[in-house]
């Protein structure tokens, strides 16, 4: 198992060493630093906020030599709703997804990033490292972090971990009384969550689950299992399937490492992830129905439509309340029917 984890770590870090460029793409096509011809949203959900970004760093007690980082809007005078982010294997450097973290802070919210060691001695200790960092951040910085409105967001290992960690925070710590959500991306196996706990999530929890067509690491059945069995009404959750597109010679990939700021930092990050997160935050924390229509719109045009460039459009997002896998488990390095999966009995 450790050898496989090292491989994943190496591949993720390798993909972060250079920016993905396309020789057929004219850099002049874009009016910002995104790869490809399509720019950021100019307004509405997914558009950058107006706040400057500040950071606080403090020692990570469960992972010597690293620091927990709080990204927050500079100049705030009261605590703000907060997203607790769990990174993937190999993603312990906050720079790999700085674009996402700064996007959240620019919009007026807070995000807590806790690194854990990919080659840790146990999965339980990785969970403990994330939990300890989250709790310390909330305890030490109550003037910045509002635990009455919280979201748990994670990718890969972190996507699987966000289920158990969020349940613990929602039930033991009573976080999210005034608004709570989960946003998982290409999730790995989910530990520290029992069937009874999964079926008893607080009623005001909202959820977005995303999988990516070109992912070869995490079996989509892992995401489907949690999505179908978690106690969240269909009206309050959506399962997203993201596919690749080619626009003006530039290929928008839908691989396992979407989103990140180091490779293929492009319109897919903004329109496929940031825009939906922005809308989910607005709905979960502010009760915005416009936000719900974009984040959890059950296939609304506002939800699934994607941008284009001179008549060439990215593939629309696909949304379902009753998802099914499209590929055989043998495609994935981490199949649902692996003995490493504590929920193996839920594989279809």
Tab-separated table of C-alpha atoms in Angstrom:
chain	number	residue	atom	x	y	z
A	1	UNK	CA	0.000	0.000	0.000
A	2	UNK	CA	2.786	2.418	0.883
A	3	UNK	CA	4.395	1.859	-2.516
A	4	UNK	CA	1.156	2.759	-4.261
A	5	UNK	CA	0.714	5.869	-2.130
A	6	UNK	CA	4.238	6.965	-2.985
A	7	UNK	CA	3.441	6.538	-6.666
A	8	UNK	CA	0.350	8.705	-6.365
A	9	UNK	CA	2.294	11.348	-4.458
A	10	UNK	CA	5.034	11.358	-7.074
A	11	UNK	CA	2.594	11.655	-9.959
A	12	UNK	CA	0.687	14.510	-8.358
A	13	UNK	CA	3.833	16.412	-7.503
A	14	UNK	CA	5.256	15.821	-10.961
A	15	UNK	CA	2.109	17.213	-12.557
A	16	UNK	CA	2.574	20.354	-10.469
A	17	UNK	CA	6.065	21.128	-11.734
A	18	UNK	CA	5.070	22.749	-14.997
A	19	UNK	CA	2.089	24.593	-16.362
A	20	UNK	CA	0.100	22.799	-19.017
A	21	UNK	CA	0.306	24.733	-22.269
A	22	UNK	CA	-0.900	24.043	-25.791
A	23	UNK	CA	1.192	25.066	-28.778
A	24	UNK	CA	-1.999	25.712	-30.764
A	25	UNK	CA	-3.219	28.300	-28.285
A	26	UNK	CA	-2.312	31.924	-28.825
A	27	UNK	CA	-1.578	33.462	-25.390
A	28	UNK	CA	-3.141	36.676	-26.657
A	29	UNK	CA	-6.503	34.894	-26.732
A	30	UNK	CA	-6.723	35.091	-22.933
A	31	UNK	CA	-6.912	38.342	-21.009
A	32	UNK	CA	-5.604	36.867	-17.742
A	33	UNK	CA	-3.254	34.174	-16.457
A	34	UNK	CA	-5.543	31.229	-17.193
A	35	UNK	CA	-4.370	28.687	-19.745
A	36	UNK	CA	-6.543	28.362	-22.829
A	37	UNK	CA	-8.740	30.856	-24.675
A	38	UNK	CA	-11.547	31.271	-22.120
A	39	UNK	CA	-11.194	33.848	-19.376
A	40	UNK	CA	-12.568	34.049	-15.854
A	41	UNK	CA	-16.218	34.957	-15.315
A	42	UNK	CA	-16.525	38.724	-15.378
A	43	UNK	CA	-19.489	38.840	-13.018
A	44	UNK	CA	-21.839	36.664	-11.016
A	45	UNK	CA	-20.943	33.348	-9.425
A	46	UNK	CA	-17.340	32.410	-10.131
A	47	UNK	CA	-16.143	35.985	-10.599
A	48	UNK	CA	-13.279	37.002	-8.343
A	49	UNK	CA	-14.246	38.919	-5.225
A	50	UNK	CA	-12.957	42.320	-4.190
A	51	UNK	CA	-11.158	41.446	-0.942
A	52	UNK	CA	-7.407	41.268	-0.662
A	53	UNK	CA	-6.111	38.000	0.754
A	54	UNK	CA	-4.322	37.686	4.105
A	55	UNK	CA	-2.760	34.589	5.658
A	56	UNK	CA	-2.085	33.301	9.155
A	57	UNK	CA	0.263	30.364	9.668
A	58	UNK	CA	0.793	28.359	12.850
A	59	UNK	CA	2.676	25.125	13.665
A	60	UNK	CA	1.001	21.878	12.672
A	61	UNK	CA	1.297	19.894	15.900
A	62	UNK	CA	0.604	16.510	14.264
A	63	UNK	CA	3.031	16.994	11.365
A	64	UNK	CA	6.354	18.411	12.539
A	65	UNK	CA	7.972	21.009	10.318
A	66	UNK	CA	4.760	22.080	8.567
A	67	UNK	CA	2.219	24.803	9.210
A	68	UNK	CA	-1.538	25.167	9.102
A	69	UNK	CA	-2.646	28.103	6.968
A	70	UNK	CA	-5.747	30.248	7.331
A	71	UNK	CA	-6.588	32.266	4.211
A	72	UNK	CA	-8.989	35.095	5.008
A	73	UNK	CA	-10.231	38.462	3.677
A	74	UNK	CA	-7.859	41.227	4.743
A	75	UNK	CA	-9.360	43.918	6.938
A	76	UNK	CA	-12.374	42.015	8.253
A	77	UNK	CA	-13.679	43.094	11.655
A	78	UNK	CA	-15.830	40.069	12.462
A	79	UNK	CA	-15.697	36.291	12.022
A	80	UNK	CA	-16.645	34.934	8.595
A	81	UNK	CA	-18.122	31.640	7.362
A	82	UNK	CA	-15.329	29.122	6.905
A	83	UNK	CA	-14.414	26.211	4.626
A	84	UNK	CA	-12.231	23.454	6.064
A	85	UNK	CA	-10.212	21.964	3.221
A	86	UNK	CA	-8.711	18.447	3.094
A	87	UNK	CA	-6.065	17.995	0.402
A	88	UNK	CA	-5.230	14.935	-1.755
A	89	UNK	CA	-2.207	12.665	-1.522
A	90	UNK	CA	0.848	14.704	-2.433
A	91	UNK	CA	-0.998	18.003	-2.072
A	92	UNK	CA	0.478	19.072	1.240
A	93	UNK	CA	2.027	22.213	-0.273
A	94	UNK	CA	-0.639	24.919	-0.147
A	95	UNK	CA	0.666	26.330	-3.435
A	96	UNK	CA	-0.795	23.421	-5.409
A	97	UNK	CA	-4.290	24.891	-5.018
A	98	UNK	CA	-3.642	28.479	-3.998
A	99	UNK	CA	-6.021	29.637	-6.720
A	100	UNK	CA	-8.949	28.000	-4.941
A	101	UNK	CA	-7.942	29.204	-1.494
A	102	UNK	CA	-7.487	32.792	-2.635
A	103	UNK	CA	-10.745	32.693	-4.576
A	104	UNK	CA	-12.593	31.814	-1.365
A	105	UNK	CA	-10.897	34.592	0.612
A	106	UNK	CA	-11.445	37.180	-2.124
A	107	UNK	CA	-15.176	36.451	-1.926
A	108	UNK	CA	-15.195	37.322	1.784
A	109	UNK	CA	-14.901	33.880	3.349
A	110	UNK	CA	-12.223	31.940	5.223
A	111	UNK	CA	-10.499	28.670	4.322
A	112	UNK	CA	-8.350	26.500	6.593
A	113	UNK	CA	-5.648	24.338	4.979
A	114	UNK	CA	-3.992	21.581	7.023
A	115	UNK	CA	-1.151	19.509	5.509
A	116	UNK	CA	-0.843	15.845	6.468
A	117	UNK	CA	1.989	13.484	5.426
A	118	UNK	CA	1.135	11.326	2.443
A	119	UNK	CA	3.366	8.550	3.730
A	120	UNK	CA	1.960	8.689	7.255
A	121	UNK	CA	1.945	5.617	9.455
A	122	UNK	CA	-1.832	5.306	9.337
A	123	UNK	CA	-4.997	6.660	7.773
A	124	UNK	CA	-6.321	7.383	11.259
A	125	UNK	CA	-3.378	9.676	11.936
A	126	UNK	CA	-3.967	11.579	8.699
A	127	UNK	CA	-7.545	12.136	9.839
A	128	UNK	CA	-6.297	13.175	13.268
A	129	UNK	CA	-3.859	15.638	11.704
A	130	UNK	CA	-6.637	17.288	9.694
A	131	UNK	CA	-9.023	17.335	12.651
A	132	UNK	CA	-6.469	18.737	15.091
A	133	UNK	CA	-5.535	21.528	12.698
A	134	UNK	CA	-9.156	22.447	12.039
A	135	UNK	CA	-10.030	22.507	15.739
A	136	UNK	CA	-6.986	24.578	16.693
A	137	UNK	CA	-7.673	27.112	13.946
A	138	UNK	CA	-11.278	27.547	15.072
A	139	UNK	CA	-10.310	27.691	18.767
A	140	UNK	CA	-7.411	30.127	18.400
A	141	UNK	CA	-8.961	32.494	15.844
A	142	UNK	CA	-12.642	32.994	16.767
A	143	UNK	CA	-12.409	36.587	15.500
A	144	UNK	CA	-11.808	35.212	11.988
A	145	UNK	CA	-13.605	31.825	11.890
A	146	UNK	CA	-17.380	31.608	12.310
A	147	UNK	CA	-18.180	27.980	13.160
A	148	UNK	CA	-21.918	28.569	12.879
A	149	UNK	CA	-21.552	28.591	9.087
A	150	UNK	CA	-19.070	26.018	7.781
A	151	UNK	CA	-18.282	23.899	4.767
A	152	UNK	CA	-16.061	20.860	4.397
A	153	UNK	CA	-14.321	20.565	1.054
A	154	UNK	CA	-11.847	17.920	-0.070
A	155	UNK	CA	-10.171	16.257	-3.016
A	156	UNK	CA	-9.262	12.570	-3.448
A	157	UNK	CA	-8.103	11.315	-0.014
A	158	UNK	CA	-9.414	14.613	1.343
A	159	UNK	CA	-12.738	14.121	-0.429
A	160	UNK	CA	-13.241	10.800	1.325
A	161	UNK	CA	-12.041	12.249	4.629
A	162	UNK	CA	-14.440	15.197	4.441
A	163	UNK	CA	-17.405	12.897	5.074
A	164	UNK	CA	-16.291	11.583	8.468
A	165	UNK	CA	-14.669	14.846	9.522
A	166	UNK	CA	-17.734	16.921	8.678
A	167	UNK	CA	-20.048	14.538	10.547
A	168	UNK	CA	-17.823	14.786	13.600
A	169	UNK	CA	-17.763	18.583	13.417
A	170	UNK	CA	-21.496	18.871	12.820
A	171	UNK	CA	-22.515	16.496	15.616
A	172	UNK	CA	-19.793	16.688	18.275
A	173	UNK	CA	-18.821	20.343	17.882
A	174	UNK	CA	-22.233	21.551	16.666
A	175	UNK	CA	-20.595	23.470	13.859
A	176	UNK	CA	-22.809	24.684	11.039
A	177	UNK	CA	-25.969	25.393	12.991
A	178	UNK	CA	-26.713	28.342	10.693
A	179	UNK	CA	-25.466	26.724	7.469
A	180	UNK	CA	-23.341	23.717	6.456
A	181	UNK	CA	-22.250	21.935	3.304
A	182	UNK	CA	-19.905	19.297	1.888
A	183	UNK	CA	-18.101	19.616	-1.465
A	184	UNK	CA	-16.190	16.482	-2.483
A	185	UNK	CA	-14.060	16.048	-5.603
A	186	UNK	CA	-12.936	12.666	-6.989
A	187	UNK	CA	-13.172	11.145	-3.480
A	188	UNK	CA	-11.061	8.225	-2.263
A	189	UNK	CA	-12.217	5.700	0.351
A	190	UNK	CA	-14.201	7.130	3.283
A	191	UNK	CA	-13.068	6.055	6.755
A	192	UNK	CA	-14.370	6.918	10.227
A	193	UNK	CA	-17.998	7.035	9.133
A	194	UNK	CA	-20.486	4.290	9.998
A	195	UNK	CA	-23.658	3.480	8.027
A	196	UNK	CA	-25.796	4.826	10.886
A	197	UNK	CA	-23.808	8.068	10.984
A	198	UNK	CA	-24.053	8.454	7.220
A	199	UNK	CA	-27.817	8.065	7.472
A	200	UNK	CA	-28.105	10.662	10.225
A	201	UNK	CA	-26.441	13.793	8.847
A	202	UNK	CA	-28.032	17.024	10.092
A	203	UNK	CA	-31.029	18.085	8.036
A	204	UNK	CA	-29.553	21.414	6.913
A	205	UNK	CA	-26.525	19.851	5.173
A	206	UNK	CA	-26.102	20.568	1.442
A	207	UNK	CA	-23.750	18.668	-0.840
A	208	UNK	CA	-21.947	18.719	-4.179
A	209	UNK	CA	-20.084	15.616	-5.341
A	210	UNK	CA	-17.887	15.751	-8.432
A	211	UNK	CA	-16.196	13.060	-10.505
A	212	UNK	CA	-14.006	13.526	-13.576
A	213	UNK	CA	-14.271	11.496	-16.758
A	214	UNK	CA	-10.528	11.050	-17.257
A	215	UNK	CA	-9.756	10.087	-13.658
A	216	UNK	CA	-7.801	6.819	-13.558
A	217	UNK	CA	-7.179	6.777	-9.812
A	218	UNK	CA	-10.426	6.790	-7.828
A	219	UNK	CA	-13.343	4.612	-8.855
A	220	UNK	CA	-16.473	6.712	-9.354
A	221	UNK	CA	-18.369	4.104	-7.333
A	222	UNK	CA	-16.768	5.554	-4.211
A	223	UNK	CA	-18.458	8.899	-4.822
A	224	UNK	CA	-21.718	7.263	-5.878
A	225	UNK	CA	-21.885	5.137	-2.717
A	226	UNK	CA	-21.596	8.117	-0.386
A	227	UNK	CA	-23.874	10.292	-2.521
A	228	UNK	CA	-26.680	7.735	-2.526
A	229	UNK	CA	-26.427	6.725	1.127
A	230	UNK	CA	-25.881	10.039	2.882
A	231	UNK	CA	-28.909	11.516	4.636
A	232	UNK	CA	-29.313	14.539	2.382
A	233	UNK	CA	-32.465	15.073	0.320
A	234	UNK	CA	-32.053	15.002	-3.461
A	235	UNK	CA	-33.190	18.620	-3.577
A	236	UNK	CA	-30.180	19.557	-1.418
A	237	UNK	CA	-27.441	17.628	-3.238
A	238	UNK	CA	-26.179	17.094	-6.792
A	239	UNK	CA	-23.729	14.666	-8.380
A	240	UNK	CA	-21.621	16.235	-11.131
A	241	UNK	CA	-19.889	14.468	-14.009
A	242	UNK	CA	-17.257	16.606	-15.751
A	243	UNK	CA	-16.008	15.757	-19.249
A	244	UNK	CA	-13.081	17.042	-21.323
A	245	UNK	CA	-13.515	19.595	-24.097
A	246	UNK	CA	-11.404	21.118	-26.854
A	247	UNK	CA	-11.910	24.801	-27.599
A	248	UNK	CA	-9.827	26.712	-30.158
A	249	UNK	CA	-7.179	24.003	-30.090
A	250	UNK	CA	-6.865	23.982	-26.305
A	251	UNK	CA	-7.912	20.840	-24.442
A	252	UNK	CA	-9.756	21.330	-21.165
A	253	UNK	CA	-8.983	18.073	-19.380
A	254	UNK	CA	-11.168	16.320	-16.814
A	255	UNK	CA	-8.427	14.398	-15.045
A	256	UNK	CA	-8.018	13.441	-11.406
A	257	UNK	CA	-6.084	16.601	-10.504
A	258	UNK	CA	-8.881	19.035	-11.351
A	259	UNK	CA	-8.805	21.638	-9.825
A	260	UNK	CA	-5.303	22.889	-9.094
A	261	UNK	CA	-3.250	26.011	-9.672
A	262	UNK	CA	-0.061	24.400	-10.953
A	263	UNK	CA	-1.078	22.477	-14.051
A	264	UNK	CA	-3.967	23.222	-16.416
A	265	UNK	CA	-5.077	26.208	-14.356
A	266	UNK	CA	-7.826	27.233	-16.717
A	267	UNK	CA	-11.517	27.996	-17.165
A	268	UNK	CA	-12.469	24.547	-15.886
A	269	UNK	CA	-11.211	25.518	-12.431
A	270	UNK	CA	-13.418	28.606	-12.467
A	271	UNK	CA	-16.544	27.383	-14.243
A	272	UNK	CA	-16.481	23.734	-13.175
A	273	UNK	CA	-15.512	24.251	-9.524
A	274	UNK	CA	-15.184	27.827	-8.227
A	275	UNK	CA	-18.506	28.991	-9.735
A	276	UNK	CA	-20.426	26.113	-8.183
A	277	UNK	CA	-18.702	26.522	-4.826
A	278	UNK	CA	-19.494	30.241	-4.861
A	279	UNK	CA	-23.163	29.502	-5.482
A	280	UNK	CA	-23.291	26.708	-2.886
A	281	UNK	CA	-21.802	29.055	-0.284
A	282	UNK	CA	-24.389	31.717	-1.091
A	283	UNK	CA	-27.236	29.235	-0.791
A	284	UNK	CA	-25.943	27.437	2.301
A	285	UNK	CA	-24.955	30.520	4.271
A	286	UNK	CA	-27.276	33.209	2.917
A	287	UNK	CA	-30.319	31.247	1.756
A	288	UNK	CA	-29.996	32.537	-1.813
A	289	UNK	CA	-32.333	30.782	-4.233
A	290	UNK	CA	-30.262	32.073	-7.143
A	291	UNK	CA	-27.318	30.290	-5.538
A	292	UNK	CA	-29.326	27.091	-5.239
A	293	UNK	CA	-30.333	27.266	-8.898
A	294	UNK	CA	-26.670	27.322	-9.925
A	295	UNK	CA	-25.191	24.932	-7.352
A	296	UNK	CA	-28.088	22.491	-6.907
A	297	UNK	CA	-30.264	23.328	-9.886
A	298	UNK	CA	-31.173	19.757	-10.840
A	299	UNK	CA	-29.853	20.351	-14.351
A	300	UNK	CA	-30.941	23.977	-14.808
A	301	UNK	CA	-29.403	25.897	-17.705
A	302	UNK	CA	-27.708	28.216	-15.216
A	303	UNK	CA	-26.103	25.198	-13.575
A	304	UNK	CA	-24.862	23.107	-16.490
A	305	UNK	CA	-24.075	25.640	-19.229
A	306	UNK	CA	-20.388	26.234	-19.844
A	307	UNK	CA	-18.590	29.092	-21.611
A	308	UNK	CA	-17.199	29.199	-25.110
A	309	UNK	CA	-14.897	31.076	-27.423
A	310	UNK	CA	-16.073	32.315	-30.829
A	311	UNK	CA	-18.845	29.736	-31.062
A	312	UNK	CA	-16.896	26.788	-29.639
A	313	UNK	CA	-18.177	25.734	-26.226
A	314	UNK	CA	-16.958	23.567	-23.404
A	315	UNK	CA	-19.032	20.431	-22.791
A	316	UNK	CA	-21.974	21.140	-20.483
A	317	UNK	CA	-21.814	19.746	-16.978
A	318	UNK	CA	-23.831	16.610	-16.353
A	319	UNK	CA	-25.905	16.446	-13.170
A	320	UNK	CA	-27.797	13.573	-11.590
A	321	UNK	CA	-29.608	12.560	-8.415
A	322	UNK	CA	-29.297	8.876	-9.339
A	323	UNK	CA	-25.786	8.413	-10.752
A	324	UNK	CA	-24.338	5.180	-12.090
A	325	UNK	CA	-20.725	4.326	-13.015
A	326	UNK	CA	-19.670	4.552	-16.657
A	327	UNK	CA	-16.478	2.523	-16.514
A	328	UNK	CA	-15.466	-0.846	-15.135
A	329	UNK	CA	-13.705	-0.770	-11.764
A	330	UNK	CA	-10.632	-2.183	-13.488
A	331	UNK	CA	-9.948	1.244	-14.982
A	332	UNK	CA	-8.973	2.646	-11.598
A	333	UNK	CA	-5.899	2.292	-9.417
A	334	UNK	CA	-8.199	2.431	-6.382
A	335	UNK	CA	-11.288	0.355	-7.241
A	336	UNK	CA	-14.353	0.276	-5.054
A	337	UNK	CA	-14.022	-3.488	-4.504
A	338	UNK	CA	-10.568	-3.205	-2.948
A	339	UNK	CA	-10.145	-4.622	0.553
A	340	UNK	CA	-8.759	-1.199	1.488
A	341	UNK	CA	-12.285	0.192	1.111
A	342	UNK	CA	-14.124	0.025	4.462
A	343	UNK	CA	-17.410	0.339	2.533
A	344	UNK	CA	-16.684	-2.461	0.072
A	345	UNK	CA	-20.114	-3.975	0.691
A	346	UNK	CA	-21.676	-0.913	-0.991
A	347	UNK	CA	-19.934	-1.409	-4.350
A	348	UNK	CA	-22.241	-2.081	-7.296
